Amino acid sequence: AHVTSWTTSKGEELFFLSRAAYFEAEKPIRGGIPVIFPQFGQGPLPQHGFARLRDWEVARTSVEEDGRVAATLQLDASPETLALWPHPFHLELGVCVGAQTLALTFRVCNPGNEAFPFQAVFHTYFAVEDVRQSAVYGLKGVSFIDSLRQNAREVESRDAIRFDGEIDRVYVGAPHSLRIEDAAAGRRFYIEKERMPDVTVWNPWVEKAQRLADFGDEEWPRMLCVETGVMDPAYTLAPGETWEGVTTFRVEER
Ligand code: BG6
């Protein structure tokens, strides 16, 4: 359940995928959209949880009346997940491709008898021509947790977030609409999200890229992660309940 590629009708790639990415069981894929559940970042579980490491099943596929193509994938608890995290769950990832849009729906169901907390994130790697000429709009006035400064909390004061070094921040309670401008490519990504309040902005820059085994040393200028989901605080799902979050991307070219 990992979108590794999204292209324009001309075939131009819109998602970053590292040339060093692993496509192996039990390893995450460096690029596209890793689906993060039930833990974001570090914690008792493996980094970013286990959903991105599991094999999901195709539940259904369809062609919508308006021509969009949709697929739903699912993942249920198994002895392996229960050994890591003692909760029954049912996950569904809906992927719906339109002419200029890609819509993702993440559904988390709690079929058990006890509530559980979770974090759920689309860890999207956008392809940009040059991150140093790119900007993210829509986060002014939003408070963020800066993991490069001992998780210090600050409020974003800029209209345009530009990049001149490593960045790793969780923006808490961000607006529903965001925009990425990739000036060098003449491209804009519009991000619309529902019930996914938080946004992480990440680029490893030079040194962290060198430390990541599945990331080419020279690849950092060509990617920008703008991740949408439930990060801080975690969401608590009552027995029998379902949570659903949606993120839609739209690309616009000059
Ligand atoms: C981001 C985190 O979401 O994911 C970063 O904020 C982390 O701290 C990055 O480095 C990549 O994580 P991973 O596990 O895919 O290497």
Coordinates of C-alpha atoms and ligand atoms in Angstrom, one line a residue:
A1 CA 0.0 0.0 0.0
H2 CA 2.6 2.5 -1.2
V3 CA 2.1 4.9 -4.0
T4 CA 5.6 5.1 -5.6
S5 CA 4.8 7.2 -8.6
W6 CA 2.4 9.9 -9.8
T7 CA 2.9 11.5 -13.1
T8 CA 1.4 14.3 -15.2
S9 CA -0.4 13.4 -18.4
K10 CA 2.9 14.2 -20.2
G11 CA 4.6 11.5 -18.0
E12 CA 6.6 13.9 -15.8
E13 CA 7.2 12.4 -12.4
L14 CA 5.7 14.3 -9.4
F15 CA 6.9 12.1 -6.6
F16 CA 10.5 11.7 -5.5
L17 CA 11.7 8.1 -5.3
S18 CA 15.3 7.6 -4.3
R19 CA 17.6 5.7 -6.6
A20 CA 18.9 3.9 -3.5
A21 CA 15.4 2.9 -2.3
Y22 CA 14.9 -0.6 -1.0
F23 CA 12.1 -2.7 -2.5
E24 CA 12.4 -5.4 0.1
A25 CA 10.2 -7.1 2.6
E26 CA 10.3 -5.5 6.1
K27 CA 12.0 -2.3 4.8
P28 CA 10.3 1.0 4.1
I29 CA 10.5 2.5 0.6
R30 CA 12.3 5.9 0.4
G31 CA 9.9 8.0 -1.7
G32 CA 6.4 8.2 -2.9
I33 CA 3.9 7.9 0.0
P34 CA 4.8 5.7 2.9
V35 CA 1.7 5.2 5.0
I36 CA 2.5 5.7 8.7
F37 CA 0.6 3.9 11.4
P38 CA 0.2 3.6 14.4
Q39 CA 3.3 5.6 15.5
F40 CA 4.8 8.6 13.9
G41 CA 8.6 9.1 14.4
Q42 CA 10.4 7.4 17.3
G43 CA 8.7 5.5 20.1
P44 CA 8.2 2.0 21.4
L45 CA 7.5 0.6 17.9
P46 CA 9.9 0.7 15.0
Q47 CA 10.4 4.2 13.6
H48 CA 7.1 5.4 11.9
G49 CA 5.2 2.2 13.0
F50 CA 4.7 -1.0 11.1
A51 CA 2.0 -0.2 8.5
R52 CA 4.7 0.8 5.9
L53 CA 6.5 -2.5 6.4
R54 CA 3.5 -4.9 6.0
D55 CA 2.0 -6.4 2.9
W56 CA -1.5 -5.1 2.4
E57 CA -4.3 -6.7 0.3
V58 CA -6.3 -5.2 -2.5
A59 CA -9.8 -5.0 -1.3
R60 CA -11.5 -3.5 -4.4
T61 CA -10.9 -1.5 -7.5
S62 CA -13.3 0.7 -9.5
V63 CA -13.7 3.3 -12.2
E64 CA -15.8 6.2 -11.0
E65 CA -18.6 7.8 -13.0
D66 CA -16.3 10.8 -13.7
G67 CA -13.5 8.6 -15.0
R68 CA -11.3 8.6 -12.0
V69 CA -9.7 5.2 -11.1
A70 CA -9.8 4.0 -7.6
A71 CA -8.2 1.2 -5.5
T72 CA -8.7 0.3 -1.9
L73 CA -6.1 -1.7 0.0
Q74 CA -6.5 -3.2 3.5
L75 CA -4.5 -4.4 6.4
D76 CA -5.7 -6.3 9.5
A77 CA -4.0 -7.1 12.7
S78 CA -1.9 -10.3 12.6
P79 CA 0.2 -12.3 15.1
E80 CA 3.2 -10.1 14.0
T81 CA 1.4 -6.8 14.6
L82 CA -0.2 -8.0 17.8
A83 CA 3.3 -9.0 19.1
L84 CA 4.4 -5.4 18.6
W85 CA 1.1 -3.6 19.4
P86 CA -1.6 -5.4 21.3
H87 CA -4.7 -4.0 19.4
P88 CA -6.9 -5.5 16.8
F89 CA -7.4 -3.0 13.9
H90 CA -8.6 -2.8 10.3
L91 CA -7.0 -0.3 8.0
E92 CA -8.1 0.8 4.5
L93 CA -6.1 3.0 2.1
G94 CA -8.1 4.4 -0.8
V95 CA -6.2 5.8 -3.7
C96 CA -8.1 7.6 -6.4
V97 CA -6.4 9.0 -9.5
G98 CA -8.0 11.8 -11.6
A99 CA -6.7 13.9 -14.5
Q100 CA -4.7 16.3 -12.2
T101 CA -5.6 14.9 -8.8
L102 CA -4.6 12.2 -6.5
A103 CA -6.9 11.6 -3.5
L104 CA -5.9 9.4 -0.6
T105 CA -8.3 8.2 2.1
F106 CA -7.1 6.5 5.3
R107 CA -9.6 4.6 7.4
V108 CA -8.8 3.2 10.8
C109 CA -11.3 0.9 12.4
N110 CA -11.2 -0.5 15.9
P111 CA -13.0 -3.9 16.0
G112 CA -11.8 -4.6 19.5
N113 CA -13.1 -4.0 23.0
E114 CA -10.7 -1.4 24.1
A115 CA -9.8 2.1 22.9
F116 CA -6.4 2.6 21.3
P117 CA -4.4 5.7 20.5
F118 CA -2.8 6.1 17.1
Q119 CA -1.0 8.5 14.8
A120 CA -1.6 8.2 11.0
V121 CA 0.3 10.0 8.3
F122 CA 0.8 10.2 4.6
H123 CA 4.6 10.7 4.4
T124 CA 4.5 12.2 0.9
Y125 CA 7.8 12.8 -0.9
F126 CA 7.2 15.5 -3.5
A127 CA 9.6 15.8 -6.4
V128 CA 10.9 19.3 -6.8
E129 CA 13.4 20.6 -9.4
D130 CA 15.3 22.4 -6.6
V131 CA 14.2 22.6 -3.0
R132 CA 16.3 25.9 -2.7
Q133 CA 13.9 27.5 -5.1
S134 CA 10.7 26.0 -3.6
A135 CA 8.4 27.2 -0.9
V136 CA 5.5 26.0 1.2
Y137 CA 2.5 28.4 1.7
G138 CA -0.3 28.2 4.2
L139 CA 1.4 27.7 7.5
K140 CA 1.8 31.3 8.7
G141 CA 0.6 31.6 12.3
V142 CA 0.7 27.9 13.0
S143 CA 2.7 26.6 15.9
F144 CA 5.3 24.0 15.2
I145 CA 7.6 21.6 17.1
D146 CA 11.1 21.8 15.8
S147 CA 12.9 18.4 16.2
L148 CA 16.2 20.1 15.2
R149 CA 15.9 22.3 18.3
Q150 CA 15.1 19.8 21.1
N151 CA 11.4 19.9 20.1
A152 CA 11.2 23.6 20.9
R153 CA 7.7 25.1 20.1
E154 CA 7.5 28.2 18.0
V155 CA 5.0 30.0 15.8
E156 CA 5.6 30.2 12.1
S157 CA 5.9 33.9 11.1
R158 CA 6.5 33.5 7.4
D159 CA 4.0 33.4 4.5
A160 CA 6.5 31.4 2.4
I161 CA 8.6 28.7 4.1
R162 CA 11.8 28.6 2.1
F163 CA 14.7 26.2 2.5
D164 CA 18.4 26.8 3.2
G165 CA 19.3 23.9 5.4
E166 CA 17.9 20.8 7.1
I167 CA 14.3 21.1 8.2
D168 CA 12.2 18.7 10.4
R169 CA 9.1 20.2 11.9
V170 CA 5.6 19.2 12.9
Y171 CA 3.1 22.0 12.4
V172 CA 0.2 21.4 14.8
G173 CA -3.3 22.2 13.7
A174 CA -2.5 23.5 10.3
P175 CA -5.1 24.9 7.9
H176 CA -6.8 22.5 5.5
S177 CA -5.3 24.1 2.3
L178 CA -1.6 24.3 1.6
R179 CA 0.5 25.0 -1.5
I180 CA 4.0 24.0 -2.6
E181 CA 5.6 26.2 -5.3
D182 CA 8.4 24.7 -7.3
A183 CA 9.7 27.8 -9.1
A184 CA 12.4 26.0 -11.0
A185 CA 10.0 23.5 -12.5
G186 CA 7.1 26.1 -12.9
R187 CA 4.9 23.8 -10.9
R188 CA 2.4 24.1 -8.0
F189 CA 1.1 21.4 -5.8
Y190 CA -2.2 22.1 -3.9
I191 CA -2.8 20.0 -0.8
E192 CA -6.3 19.8 0.7
K193 CA -6.8 17.7 3.8
E194 CA -9.7 16.7 6.0
R195 CA -9.5 15.4 9.6
M196 CA -5.7 15.3 9.2
P197 CA -4.8 18.3 11.3
D198 CA -1.0 18.2 11.4
V199 CA 1.7 18.7 8.8
T200 CA 5.4 17.7 8.9
V201 CA 7.9 19.5 6.6
W202 CA 11.1 17.6 6.1
N203 CA 14.3 17.8 4.0
P204 CA 17.4 16.0 5.3
W205 CA 19.9 18.4 3.4
V206 CA 23.5 17.4 3.0
E207 CA 24.7 15.6 6.1
K208 CA 21.5 13.7 7.0
A209 CA 21.2 12.5 3.4
Q210 CA 24.7 11.1 3.8
R211 CA 23.7 9.2 6.9
L212 CA 20.6 7.6 5.3
A213 CA 21.6 4.3 3.6
D214 CA 18.7 4.3 1.2
F215 CA 19.1 7.9 0.0
G216 CA 21.6 9.1 -2.6
D217 CA 24.0 11.8 -1.3
E218 CA 23.2 14.2 -4.0
E219 CA 19.4 13.7 -4.1
W220 CA 18.3 16.1 -1.3
P221 CA 17.7 19.1 -3.6
R222 CA 15.1 17.2 -5.6
M223 CA 12.7 16.3 -2.8
L224 CA 10.5 17.9 -0.2
C225 CA 8.3 15.9 2.3
V226 CA 5.1 17.7 3.2
E227 CA 3.3 15.1 5.3
T228 CA -0.3 15.3 6.4
G229 CA -2.0 13.4 9.2
V230 CA -2.6 13.0 12.9
M231 CA 0.7 13.5 14.7
D232 CA 0.4 15.5 17.9
P233 CA -1.6 14.6 19.9
A234 CA -2.4 11.0 18.9
Y235 CA -6.1 10.2 18.2
T236 CA -7.9 7.8 20.5
L237 CA -10.3 5.5 18.8
A238 CA -13.1 4.0 20.8
P239 CA -14.2 0.3 20.4
G240 CA -16.3 -0.2 17.3
E241 CA -15.4 3.3 15.9
T242 CA -13.9 4.3 12.6
W243 CA -11.7 7.3 11.9
E244 CA -11.3 8.6 8.3
G245 CA -8.8 11.2 7.0
V246 CA -8.5 12.4 3.5
T247 CA -5.7 14.3 1.6
T248 CA -6.0 15.4 -2.0
F249 CA -3.2 16.6 -4.2
R250 CA -3.7 18.7 -7.3
V251 CA -0.9 19.7 -9.6
E252 CA -0.8 22.8 -11.7
E253 CA 1.8 23.6 -14.3
R254 CA 2.9 26.9 -15.8
Ligands
BG6_1 C1 10.1 12.5 8.9 C2 10.7 12.7 10.3 O1 8.7 12.4 9.0 O2 10.6 11.2 8.4 C3 12.2 12.7 10.2 O3 10.2 13.9 10.8 C4 12.7 11.4 9.6 O4 12.8 12.9 11.4 C5 12.0 11.2 8.2 O5 14.1 11.5 9.4 C6 12.4 9.9 7.5 O6 12.2 8.8 8.4 P1 12.6 7.4 7.9 O7 12.3 6.4 9.0 O8 11.7 7.1 6.7 O9 14.1 7.4 7.6

